[in-house]
Amino acid sequence: MDIVLATPRGFCAGVNRAIAIVQQALERYQPPVYVLHEIVHNTHVIEKLRQQGAVFVKELEQIPQGAVAIFSAHGVSKAVEERAHTLGLRTIDATCPLVSKVHRRMNRLHAMGYDVLVIGHKKHPEVEGTCGQASGQVHVLSTPAEIETLEVTDPAKVGYVTQTTLSVDDTAELLTALRLRFPMIAEPERTDICYATTNRQTAVRKLADMVDLVLIVGSKNSSNSNRLREMARNRQTPAFLIDDAGEIDPAWFAGVRRVGISAGASAPEHLVVEVVRWLQDHGAETVTEMDGQEEHINFLVPDLNV
């Protein structure tokens, strides 16, 4: 059995930045430092930060007055920002800059009197944070069927934004339906789906055509990791989403000659290394790195004086 590694895979610039913000906050302010929700969607990352002194909470009211509170990479609503101020918390915003860009576009569209359509998964933290930036009409859409029944204030003044971690293929279908329903819809110059999501999906699409089975390293609540598994399965290649090597089932590999491995944008590389090691311990031989898009994007960590 041979192993093929997808390129690119794993951490993106936004995840690197969010983790660095928590780690630097812990160094500057000393534990505990509080984080609203999971800073990124990966169980191993969360556990490591927890061991270093980060405390993850579901509600702002769980954070003591005057404590440092960090907003996750997925972004939060204006109401959450205002509530944190009211509670006397010292806040640090770890929202991915590409998510913040979506927020700014939403605000511009509302300022021009547009209804804004948010294409994404309902109840996902990023979508909730984006909708919570709204100052006007906002509608969340997940399927083409929802577009058919959508009612807006003025069909000539409609614009859209998208969740940054969506399936490129699924979003294309939704956008086709939107353009048919609203021919004058305002579109962004470039897609809101982030570069990391697009690059990883492109790589997995290619990988799935090269192998007999695909393993995606990522947590079950990671949107972009789930989309990678779907991408492989859409190519008619069996694919499994695993948090780590401990979730591998040896029965998956009956008759498999080539295994492909990728990782979601919030999954650390050491988990991929452990999966490779598990496969080698169970008979895998060669390990090759697939050609793919190189990424050189980095986001600066903001000033953490709060």
PDB file of C-alpha atoms in Angstrom:
ATOM      1  CA  MET A   1       0.000   0.000   0.000  1.00  0.00           C
ATOM      2  CA  ASP A   2       1.300   3.469  -0.940  1.00  0.00           C
ATOM      3  CA  ILE A   3       0.513   6.870   0.589  1.00  0.00           C
ATOM      4  CA  VAL A   4      -0.071  10.126  -1.307  1.00  0.00           C
ATOM      5  CA  LEU A   5      -0.164  13.401   0.663  1.00  0.00           C
ATOM      6  CA  ALA A   6      -2.276  16.288  -0.595  1.00  0.00           C
ATOM      7  CA  THR A   7      -0.688  19.691  -1.169  1.00  0.00           C
ATOM      8  CA  PRO A   8      -1.672  22.051   0.365  1.00  0.00           C
ATOM      9  CA  ARG A   9      -3.208  20.695   3.557  1.00  0.00           C
ATOM     10  CA  GLY A  10      -3.577  21.641   7.219  1.00  0.00           C
ATOM     11  CA  PHE A  11      -3.251  25.021   8.916  1.00  0.00           C
ATOM     12  CA  CYS A  12      -4.174  28.165   7.016  1.00  0.00           C
ATOM     13  CA  ALA A  13      -3.013  31.695   7.782  1.00  0.00           C
ATOM     14  CA  GLY A  14      -6.169  32.572   9.721  1.00  0.00           C
ATOM     15  CA  VAL A  15      -5.832  29.532  11.994  1.00  0.00           C
ATOM     16  CA  ASN A  16      -2.131  30.202  12.591  1.00  0.00           C
ATOM     17  CA  ARG A  17      -2.973  33.791  13.521  1.00  0.00           C
ATOM     18  CA  ALA A  18      -5.825  32.819  15.888  1.00  0.00           C
ATOM     19  CA  ILE A  19      -3.713  30.260  17.750  1.00  0.00           C
ATOM     20  CA  ALA A  20      -0.818  32.717  17.998  1.00  0.00           C
ATOM     21  CA  ILE A  21      -3.178  35.327  19.484  1.00  0.00           C
ATOM     22  CA  VAL A  22      -4.241  32.955  22.272  1.00  0.00           C
ATOM     23  CA  GLN A  23      -0.664  31.870  22.986  1.00  0.00           C
ATOM     24  CA  GLN A  24       0.647  35.439  23.086  1.00  0.00           C
ATOM     25  CA  ALA A  25      -2.261  36.526  25.287  1.00  0.00           C
ATOM     26  CA  LEU A  26      -1.389  33.723  27.721  1.00  0.00           C
ATOM     27  CA  GLU A  27       2.225  34.895  27.806  1.00  0.00           C
ATOM     28  CA  ARG A  28       1.342  38.562  28.295  1.00  0.00           C
ATOM     29  CA  TYR A  29      -1.567  38.326  30.729  1.00  0.00           C
ATOM     30  CA  GLN A  30      -0.924  34.923  32.315  1.00  0.00           C
ATOM     31  CA  PRO A  31      -3.586  32.206  32.685  1.00  0.00           C
ATOM     32  CA  PRO A  32      -6.454  32.084  32.740  1.00  0.00           C
ATOM     33  CA  VAL A  33      -7.293  33.756  29.457  1.00  0.00           C
ATOM     34  CA  TYR A  34     -10.862  33.170  28.301  1.00  0.00           C
ATOM     35  CA  VAL A  35     -11.964  32.294  24.760  1.00  0.00           C
ATOM     36  CA  LEU A  36     -15.576  32.589  23.616  1.00  0.00           C
ATOM     37  CA  HIS A  37     -16.362  29.295  21.851  1.00  0.00           C
ATOM     38  CA  GLU A  38     -13.603  27.254  20.218  1.00  0.00           C
ATOM     39  CA  ILE A  39     -10.837  29.449  18.811  1.00  0.00           C
ATOM     40  CA  VAL A  40     -10.741  27.063  15.806  1.00  0.00           C
ATOM     41  CA  HIS A  41     -12.621  23.814  15.227  1.00  0.00           C
ATOM     42  CA  ASN A  42     -10.067  21.180  16.173  1.00  0.00           C
ATOM     43  CA  THR A  43     -10.206  19.089  19.345  1.00  0.00           C
ATOM     44  CA  HIS A  44      -6.410  18.663  19.572  1.00  0.00           C
ATOM     45  CA  VAL A  45      -5.718  22.389  19.200  1.00  0.00           C
ATOM     46  CA  ILE A  46      -8.325  23.192  21.843  1.00  0.00           C
ATOM     47  CA  GLU A  47      -6.932  20.648  24.301  1.00  0.00           C
ATOM     48  CA  LYS A  48      -3.366  21.910  23.874  1.00  0.00           C
ATOM     49  CA  LEU A  49      -4.424  25.513  24.506  1.00  0.00           C
ATOM     50  CA  ARG A  50      -6.516  24.391  27.471  1.00  0.00           C
ATOM     51  CA  GLN A  51      -3.433  22.752  28.980  1.00  0.00           C
ATOM     52  CA  GLN A  52      -1.563  26.041  28.525  1.00  0.00           C
ATOM     53  CA  GLY A  53      -4.218  27.926  30.487  1.00  0.00           C
ATOM     54  CA  ALA A  54      -6.917  28.938  28.017  1.00  0.00           C
ATOM     55  CA  VAL A  55     -10.494  28.579  29.274  1.00  0.00           C
ATOM     56  CA  PHE A  56     -13.152  28.023  26.607  1.00  0.00           C
ATOM     57  CA  VAL A  57     -16.654  29.233  27.419  1.00  0.00           C
ATOM     58  CA  LYS A  58     -19.994  29.235  25.644  1.00  0.00           C
ATOM     59  CA  GLU A  59     -21.335  32.454  27.164  1.00  0.00           C
ATOM     60  CA  LEU A  60     -19.717  35.790  28.000  1.00  0.00           C
ATOM     61  CA  GLU A  61     -21.384  35.667  31.414  1.00  0.00           C
ATOM     62  CA  GLN A  62     -19.043  32.798  32.329  1.00  0.00           C
ATOM     63  CA  ILE A  63     -16.069  35.170  32.168  1.00  0.00           C
ATOM     64  CA  PRO A  64     -15.113  37.158  35.307  1.00  0.00           C
ATOM     65  CA  GLN A  65     -15.336  40.945  35.088  1.00  0.00           C
ATOM     66  CA  GLY A  66     -12.054  42.511  34.004  1.00  0.00           C
ATOM     67  CA  ALA A  67     -10.701  39.263  32.514  1.00  0.00           C
ATOM     68  CA  VAL A  68      -9.224  38.915  29.025  1.00  0.00           C
ATOM     69  CA  ALA A  69     -11.771  37.532  26.539  1.00  0.00           C
ATOM     70  CA  ILE A  70     -10.806  36.422  23.029  1.00  0.00           C
ATOM     71  CA  PHE A  71     -13.291  36.168  20.155  1.00  0.00           C
ATOM     72  CA  SER A  72     -12.740  33.119  17.929  1.00  0.00           C
ATOM     73  CA  ALA A  73     -11.481  33.067  14.334  1.00  0.00           C
ATOM     74  CA  HIS A  74     -15.086  32.615  13.149  1.00  0.00           C
ATOM     75  CA  GLY A  75     -16.088  36.118  14.258  1.00  0.00           C
ATOM     76  CA  VAL A  76     -18.902  37.348  16.495  1.00  0.00           C
ATOM     77  CA  SER A  77     -21.938  39.603  16.207  1.00  0.00           C
ATOM     78  CA  LYS A  78     -22.062  43.269  17.138  1.00  0.00           C
ATOM     79  CA  ALA A  79     -24.348  42.320  20.022  1.00  0.00           C
ATOM     80  CA  VAL A  80     -21.651  40.060  21.472  1.00  0.00           C
ATOM     81  CA  GLU A  81     -19.068  42.837  21.150  1.00  0.00           C
ATOM     82  CA  GLU A  82     -21.388  45.282  22.938  1.00  0.00           C
ATOM     83  CA  ARG A  83     -22.265  42.746  25.636  1.00  0.00           C
ATOM     84  CA  ALA A  84     -18.587  42.111  26.338  1.00  0.00           C
ATOM     85  CA  HIS A  85     -18.060  45.857  26.808  1.00  0.00           C
ATOM     86  CA  THR A  86     -21.057  46.054  29.153  1.00  0.00           C
ATOM     87  CA  LEU A  87     -19.658  43.184  31.237  1.00  0.00           C
ATOM     88  CA  GLY A  88     -16.335  44.981  31.626  1.00  0.00           C
ATOM     89  CA  LEU A  89     -14.270  42.434  29.721  1.00  0.00           C
ATOM     90  CA  ARG A  90     -10.938  43.170  28.056  1.00  0.00           C
ATOM     91  CA  THR A  91     -11.494  41.825  24.551  1.00  0.00           C
ATOM     92  CA  ILE A  92      -9.134  40.618  21.839  1.00  0.00           C
ATOM     93  CA  ASP A  93     -10.560  39.903  18.394  1.00  0.00           C
ATOM     94  CA  ALA A  94      -9.068  36.823  16.685  1.00  0.00           C
ATOM     95  CA  THR A  95     -11.537  36.926  13.789  1.00  0.00           C
ATOM     96  CA  CYS A  96      -9.869  35.753  10.576  1.00  0.00           C
ATOM     97  CA  PRO A  97      -9.139  38.801   8.381  1.00  0.00           C
ATOM     98  CA  LEU A  98     -10.958  37.100   5.501  1.00  0.00           C
ATOM     99  CA  VAL A  99     -14.086  36.773   7.650  1.00  0.00           C
ATOM    100  CA  SER A 100     -13.743  40.437   8.665  1.00  0.00           C
ATOM    101  CA  LYS A 101     -13.657  41.279   4.954  1.00  0.00           C
ATOM    102  CA  VAL A 102     -17.058  39.574   4.568  1.00  0.00           C
ATOM    103  CA  HIS A 103     -18.392  41.636   7.490  1.00  0.00           C
ATOM    104  CA  ARG A 104     -17.243  44.866   5.846  1.00  0.00           C
ATOM    105  CA  ARG A 105     -18.908  43.955   2.562  1.00  0.00           C
ATOM    106  CA  MET A 106     -22.162  43.209   4.363  1.00  0.00           C
ATOM    107  CA  ASN A 107     -22.060  46.623   6.023  1.00  0.00           C
ATOM    108  CA  ARG A 108     -21.403  48.363   2.690  1.00  0.00           C
ATOM    109  CA  LEU A 109     -24.363  46.613   1.062  1.00  0.00           C
ATOM    110  CA  HIS A 110     -26.669  47.551   3.929  1.00  0.00           C
ATOM    111  CA  ALA A 111     -25.469  51.151   3.770  1.00  0.00           C
ATOM    112  CA  MET A 112     -26.666  51.206   0.143  1.00  0.00           C
ATOM    113  CA  GLY A 113     -30.077  49.852   1.144  1.00  0.00           C
ATOM    114  CA  TYR A 114     -29.594  46.296  -0.074  1.00  0.00           C
ATOM    115  CA  ASP A 115     -31.076  43.098   1.311  1.00  0.00           C
ATOM    116  CA  VAL A 116     -28.061  40.854   2.003  1.00  0.00           C
ATOM    117  CA  LEU A 117     -28.138  37.111   1.374  1.00  0.00           C
ATOM    118  CA  VAL A 118     -25.704  35.052   3.452  1.00  0.00           C
ATOM    119  CA  ILE A 119     -24.874  31.787   1.723  1.00  0.00           C
ATOM    120  CA  GLY A 120     -23.808  29.298   4.373  1.00  0.00           C
ATOM    121  CA  HIS A 121     -24.722  26.712   6.945  1.00  0.00           C
ATOM    122  CA  LYS A 122     -27.326  27.852   9.450  1.00  0.00           C
ATOM    123  CA  LYS A 123     -26.101  27.911  13.077  1.00  0.00           C
ATOM    124  CA  HIS A 124     -22.428  27.752  12.047  1.00  0.00           C
ATOM    125  CA  PRO A 125     -20.510  30.246  14.254  1.00  0.00           C
ATOM    126  CA  GLU A 126     -19.166  32.144  11.250  1.00  0.00           C
ATOM    127  CA  VAL A 127     -22.634  32.556   9.738  1.00  0.00           C
ATOM    128  CA  GLU A 128     -24.107  33.632  13.071  1.00  0.00           C
ATOM    129  CA  GLY A 129     -21.326  36.188  13.518  1.00  0.00           C
ATOM    130  CA  THR A 130     -21.792  37.511   9.979  1.00  0.00           C
ATOM    131  CA  CYS A 131     -25.571  37.811  10.376  1.00  0.00           C
ATOM    132  CA  GLY A 132     -24.977  39.561  13.689  1.00  0.00           C
ATOM    133  CA  GLN A 133     -23.129  42.319  11.846  1.00  0.00           C
ATOM    134  CA  ALA A 134     -26.285  43.165   9.930  1.00  0.00           C
ATOM    135  CA  SER A 135     -27.878  46.592  10.162  1.00  0.00           C
ATOM    136  CA  GLY A 136     -30.599  45.765   7.618  1.00  0.00           C
ATOM    137  CA  GLN A 137     -32.420  42.838   6.036  1.00  0.00           C
ATOM    138  CA  VAL A 138     -30.403  39.594   6.007  1.00  0.00           C
ATOM    139  CA  HIS A 139     -31.376  36.115   4.799  1.00  0.00           C
ATOM    140  CA  VAL A 140     -29.403  32.868   5.292  1.00  0.00           C
ATOM    141  CA  LEU A 141     -29.551  30.464   2.352  1.00  0.00           C
ATOM    142  CA  SER A 142     -28.258  26.885   2.255  1.00  0.00           C
ATOM    143  CA  THR A 143     -30.100  25.282  -0.675  1.00  0.00           C
ATOM    144  CA  PRO A 144     -31.400  26.283  -4.138  1.00  0.00           C
ATOM    145  CA  ALA A 145     -34.932  25.470  -2.945  1.00  0.00           C
ATOM    146  CA  GLU A 146     -34.710  28.279  -0.369  1.00  0.00           C
ATOM    147  CA  ILE A 147     -33.898  30.751  -3.133  1.00  0.00           C
ATOM    148  CA  GLU A 148     -37.133  29.960  -4.983  1.00  0.00           C
ATOM    149  CA  THR A 149     -39.312  31.018  -2.022  1.00  0.00           C
ATOM    150  CA  LEU A 150     -37.176  33.952  -0.843  1.00  0.00           C
ATOM    151  CA  GLU A 151     -38.941  37.296  -0.423  1.00  0.00           C
ATOM    152  CA  VAL A 152     -36.896  40.496  -0.483  1.00  0.00           C
ATOM    153  CA  THR A 153     -37.719  44.182  -0.173  1.00  0.00           C
ATOM    154  CA  ASP A 154     -36.574  45.099  -3.689  1.00  0.00           C
ATOM    155  CA  PRO A 155     -35.363  42.434  -6.204  1.00  0.00           C
ATOM    156  CA  ALA A 156     -33.194  45.101  -7.842  1.00  0.00           C
ATOM    157  CA  LYS A 157     -31.301  45.761  -4.577  1.00  0.00           C
ATOM    158  CA  VAL A 158     -30.008  42.379  -3.459  1.00  0.00           C
ATOM    159  CA  GLY A 159     -26.416  41.390  -2.721  1.00  0.00           C
ATOM    160  CA  TYR A 160     -24.743  38.370  -1.223  1.00  0.00           C
ATOM    161  CA  VAL A 161     -21.815  37.214   0.909  1.00  0.00           C
ATOM    162  CA  THR A 162     -20.750  33.654   1.618  1.00  0.00           C
ATOM    163  CA  GLN A 163     -19.340  31.634   4.458  1.00  0.00           C
ATOM    164  CA  THR A 164     -15.599  31.315   3.815  1.00  0.00           C
ATOM    165  CA  THR A 165     -15.429  27.515   4.233  1.00  0.00           C
ATOM    166  CA  LEU A 166     -18.115  26.334   1.820  1.00  0.00           C
ATOM    167  CA  SER A 167     -17.840  23.753  -0.925  1.00  0.00           C
ATOM    168  CA  VAL A 168     -16.823  25.530  -4.111  1.00  0.00           C
ATOM    169  CA  ASP A 169     -19.001  23.160  -6.179  1.00  0.00           C
ATOM    170  CA  ASP A 170     -22.100  23.495  -3.979  1.00  0.00           C
ATOM    171  CA  THR A 171     -21.762  27.272  -3.893  1.00  0.00           C
ATOM    172  CA  ALA A 172     -21.566  27.438  -7.691  1.00  0.00           C
ATOM    173  CA  GLU A 173     -24.953  25.719  -7.871  1.00  0.00           C
ATOM    174  CA  LEU A 174     -26.457  28.183  -5.411  1.00  0.00           C
ATOM    175  CA  LEU A 175     -25.033  31.171  -7.256  1.00  0.00           C
ATOM    176  CA  THR A 176     -26.483  29.947 -10.542  1.00  0.00           C
ATOM    177  CA  ALA A 177     -29.916  29.822  -8.906  1.00  0.00           C
ATOM    178  CA  LEU A 178     -29.426  33.277  -7.373  1.00  0.00           C
ATOM    179  CA  ARG A 179     -28.474  34.873 -10.695  1.00  0.00           C
ATOM    180  CA  LEU A 180     -31.553  33.407 -12.356  1.00  0.00           C
ATOM    181  CA  ARG A 181     -33.824  34.693  -9.589  1.00  0.00           C
ATOM    182  CA  PHE A 182     -32.106  38.080  -9.175  1.00  0.00           C
ATOM    183  CA  PRO A 183     -30.418  39.103 -12.468  1.00  0.00           C
ATOM    184  CA  MET A 184     -29.229  42.402 -10.937  1.00  0.00           C
ATOM    185  CA  ILE A 185     -27.702  40.817  -7.822  1.00  0.00           C
ATOM    186  CA  ALA A 186     -24.594  42.579  -6.461  1.00  0.00           C
ATOM    187  CA  GLU A 187     -21.626  40.197  -6.410  1.00  0.00           C
ATOM    188  CA  PRO A 188     -18.184  40.511  -4.822  1.00  0.00           C
ATOM    189  CA  GLU A 189     -15.235  41.061  -7.159  1.00  0.00           C
ATOM    190  CA  ARG A 190     -13.710  37.872  -5.793  1.00  0.00           C
ATOM    191  CA  THR A 191     -15.374  34.941  -4.064  1.00  0.00           C
ATOM    192  CA  ASP A 192     -15.735  35.079  -0.286  1.00  0.00           C
ATOM    193  CA  ILE A 193     -14.687  31.415  -0.083  1.00  0.00           C
ATOM    194  CA  CYS A 194     -11.164  31.763   1.226  1.00  0.00           C
ATOM    195  CA  TYR A 195      -7.994  30.827  -0.635  1.00  0.00           C
ATOM    196  CA  ALA A 196      -7.211  28.000   1.818  1.00  0.00           C
ATOM    197  CA  THR A 197     -10.613  26.372   1.398  1.00  0.00           C
ATOM    198  CA  THR A 198     -10.377  26.610  -2.394  1.00  0.00           C
ATOM    199  CA  ASN A 199      -6.809  25.296  -2.547  1.00  0.00           C
ATOM    200  CA  ARG A 200      -7.509  22.329  -0.258  1.00  0.00           C
ATOM    201  CA  GLN A 201     -10.647  21.371  -2.153  1.00  0.00           C
ATOM    202  CA  THR A 202      -8.812  21.557  -5.482  1.00  0.00           C
ATOM    203  CA  ALA A 203      -6.055  19.344  -4.081  1.00  0.00           C
ATOM    204  CA  VAL A 204      -8.487  16.744  -2.706  1.00  0.00           C
ATOM    205  CA  ARG A 205     -10.399  16.645  -5.979  1.00  0.00           C
ATOM    206  CA  LYS A 206      -7.123  15.793  -7.731  1.00  0.00           C
ATOM    207  CA  LEU A 207      -6.035  13.422  -4.959  1.00  0.00           C
ATOM    208  CA  ALA A 208      -9.281  11.443  -5.036  1.00  0.00           C
ATOM    209  CA  ASP A 209      -8.702  10.597  -8.705  1.00  0.00           C
ATOM    210  CA  MET A 210      -5.250   9.189  -7.879  1.00  0.00           C
ATOM    211  CA  VAL A 211      -6.053   6.875  -4.947  1.00  0.00           C
ATOM    212  CA  ASP A 212      -8.435   4.152  -3.764  1.00  0.00           C
ATOM    213  CA  LEU A 213      -9.327   5.773  -0.429  1.00  0.00           C
ATOM    214  CA  VAL A 214      -8.964   9.225   1.162  1.00  0.00           C
ATOM    215  CA  LEU A 215      -8.432  10.085   4.824  1.00  0.00           C
ATOM    216  CA  ILE A 216      -9.213  13.660   5.888  1.00  0.00           C
ATOM    217  CA  VAL A 217      -7.654  14.677   9.196  1.00  0.00           C
ATOM    218  CA  GLY A 218      -9.959  17.108  10.983  1.00  0.00           C
ATOM    219  CA  SER A 219     -12.601  17.402  13.679  1.00  0.00           C
ATOM    220  CA  LYS A 220     -16.228  16.523  13.117  1.00  0.00           C
ATOM    221  CA  ASN A 221     -17.396  20.126  13.712  1.00  0.00           C
ATOM    222  CA  SER A 222     -14.943  21.568  11.182  1.00  0.00           C
ATOM    223  CA  SER A 223     -16.888  22.837   8.173  1.00  0.00           C
ATOM    224  CA  ASN A 224     -13.920  22.926   5.816  1.00  0.00           C
ATOM    225  CA  SER A 225     -12.829  19.397   6.837  1.00  0.00           C
ATOM    226  CA  ASN A 226     -16.308  18.034   6.149  1.00  0.00           C
ATOM    227  CA  ARG A 227     -16.286  19.686   2.744  1.00  0.00           C
ATOM    228  CA  LEU A 228     -13.000  17.925   1.914  1.00  0.00           C
ATOM    229  CA  ARG A 229     -14.511  14.535   2.732  1.00  0.00           C
ATOM    230  CA  GLU A 230     -17.534  15.397   0.565  1.00  0.00           C
ATOM    231  CA  MET A 231     -15.245  16.497  -2.262  1.00  0.00           C
ATOM    232  CA  ALA A 232     -13.513  13.093  -2.310  1.00  0.00           C
ATOM    233  CA  ARG A 233     -16.785  11.183  -2.110  1.00  0.00           C
ATOM    234  CA  ASN A 234     -18.194  13.254  -4.953  1.00  0.00           C
ATOM    235  CA  ARG A 235     -15.341  11.822  -7.044  1.00  0.00           C
ATOM    236  CA  GLN A 236     -16.652   8.333  -6.163  1.00  0.00           C
ATOM    237  CA  THR A 237     -13.685   7.658  -3.864  1.00  0.00           C
ATOM    238  CA  PRO A 238     -14.342   6.324  -0.338  1.00  0.00           C
ATOM    239  CA  ALA A 239     -13.357   8.951   2.219  1.00  0.00           C
ATOM    240  CA  PHE A 240     -13.322   9.191   6.005  1.00  0.00           C
ATOM    241  CA  LEU A 241     -12.994  12.153   8.376  1.00  0.00           C
ATOM    242  CA  ILE A 242     -10.808  11.322  11.381  1.00  0.00           C
ATOM    243  CA  ASP A 243      -9.646  13.408  14.332  1.00  0.00           C
ATOM    244  CA  ASP A 244      -6.431  11.388  14.598  1.00  0.00           C
ATOM    245  CA  ALA A 245      -4.874   7.979  13.912  1.00  0.00           C
ATOM    246  CA  GLY A 246      -6.814   6.481  16.815  1.00  0.00           C
ATOM    247  CA  GLU A 247     -10.015   6.644  14.748  1.00  0.00           C
ATOM    248  CA  ILE A 248      -8.675   4.585  11.836  1.00  0.00           C
ATOM    249  CA  ASP A 249     -10.477   1.309  11.151  1.00  0.00           C
ATOM    250  CA  PRO A 250      -8.174  -1.340   9.585  1.00  0.00           C
ATOM    251  CA  ALA A 251     -11.182  -2.790   7.745  1.00  0.00           C
ATOM    252  CA  TRP A 252     -11.246   0.288   5.502  1.00  0.00           C
ATOM    253  CA  PHE A 253      -8.114  -0.844   3.672  1.00  0.00           C
ATOM    254  CA  ALA A 254      -9.212  -4.204   2.282  1.00  0.00           C
ATOM    255  CA  GLY A 255      -8.102  -4.207  -1.356  1.00  0.00           C
ATOM    256  CA  VAL A 256      -6.728  -0.650  -1.119  1.00  0.00           C
ATOM    257  CA  ARG A 257      -3.432  -0.054  -2.938  1.00  0.00           C
ATOM    258  CA  ARG A 258      -3.122   3.730  -2.624  1.00  0.00           C
ATOM    259  CA  VAL A 259      -4.271   5.917   0.282  1.00  0.00           C
ATOM    260  CA  GLY A 260      -4.581   9.687  -0.005  1.00  0.00           C
ATOM    261  CA  ILE A 261      -4.295  11.949   3.042  1.00  0.00           C
ATOM    262  CA  SER A 262      -5.301  15.575   3.480  1.00  0.00           C
ATOM    263  CA  ALA A 263      -6.121  17.757   6.475  1.00  0.00           C
ATOM    264  CA  GLY A 264      -8.581  20.537   7.165  1.00  0.00           C
ATOM    265  CA  ALA A 265      -7.402  24.111   7.660  1.00  0.00           C
ATOM    266  CA  SER A 266      -7.585  23.782  11.464  1.00  0.00           C
ATOM    267  CA  ALA A 267      -5.767  20.412  11.721  1.00  0.00           C
ATOM    268  CA  PRO A 268      -2.093  20.469  12.800  1.00  0.00           C
ATOM    269  CA  GLU A 269       0.493  18.650  10.690  1.00  0.00           C
ATOM    270  CA  HIS A 270       1.654  16.397  13.524  1.00  0.00           C
ATOM    271  CA  LEU A 271      -1.703  14.590  13.286  1.00  0.00           C
ATOM    272  CA  VAL A 272      -1.008  13.838   9.609  1.00  0.00           C
ATOM    273  CA  VAL A 273       2.433  12.507  10.580  1.00  0.00           C
ATOM    274  CA  GLU A 274       0.817  10.193  13.125  1.00  0.00           C
ATOM    275  CA  VAL A 275      -1.639   8.887  10.509  1.00  0.00           C
ATOM    276  CA  VAL A 276       1.240   8.210   8.112  1.00  0.00           C
ATOM    277  CA  ARG A 277       3.100   6.374  10.874  1.00  0.00           C
ATOM    278  CA  TRP A 278       0.009   4.254  11.638  1.00  0.00           C
ATOM    279  CA  LEU A 279      -0.305   3.284   7.978  1.00  0.00           C
ATOM    280  CA  GLN A 280       3.397   2.422   7.780  1.00  0.00           C
ATOM    281  CA  ASP A 281       3.046   0.234  10.866  1.00  0.00           C
ATOM    282  CA  HIS A 282       0.240  -1.569   9.017  1.00  0.00           C
ATOM    283  CA  GLY A 283       2.074  -2.222   5.768  1.00  0.00           C
ATOM    284  CA  ALA A 284       2.243   1.063   3.868  1.00  0.00           C
ATOM    285  CA  GLU A 285       5.476   1.554   1.939  1.00  0.00           C
ATOM    286  CA  THR A 286       6.175   4.644  -0.164  1.00  0.00           C
ATOM    287  CA  VAL A 287       5.045   8.120   0.847  1.00  0.00           C
ATOM    288  CA  THR A 288       4.826  10.757  -1.894  1.00  0.00           C
ATOM    289  CA  GLU A 289       3.839  14.421  -1.797  1.00  0.00           C
ATOM    290  CA  MET A 290       1.402  15.500  -4.480  1.00  0.00           C
ATOM    291  CA  ASP A 291       2.178  18.597  -6.551  1.00  0.00           C
ATOM    292  CA  GLY A 292      -0.079  21.475  -5.553  1.00  0.00           C
ATOM    293  CA  GLN A 293      -0.564  25.173  -4.932  1.00  0.00           C
ATOM    294  CA  GLU A 294       2.088  26.685  -2.663  1.00  0.00           C
ATOM    295  CA  GLU A 295       0.776  29.108  -0.039  1.00  0.00           C
ATOM    296  CA  HIS A 296       2.780  32.063   1.223  1.00  0.00           C
ATOM    297  CA  ILE A 297       0.054  34.073   2.972  1.00  0.00           C
ATOM    298  CA  ASN A 298       0.581  35.227   6.553  1.00  0.00           C
ATOM    299  CA  PHE A 299      -1.590  37.481   8.705  1.00  0.00           C
ATOM    300  CA  LEU A 300      -0.097  39.787  11.312  1.00  0.00           C
ATOM    301  CA  VAL A 301      -1.027  39.262  14.947  1.00  0.00           C
ATOM    302  CA  PRO A 302      -2.733  42.459  16.216  1.00  0.00           C
ATOM    303  CA  ASP A 303      -1.580  44.542  19.155  1.00  0.00           C
ATOM    304  CA  LEU A 304      -2.722  42.667  22.254  1.00  0.00           C
ATOM    305  CA  ASN A 305      -2.756  45.651  24.631  1.00  0.00           C
ATOM    306  CA  VAL A 306      -6.201  45.560  26.264  1.00  0.00           C
TER     307      VAL A 306
END
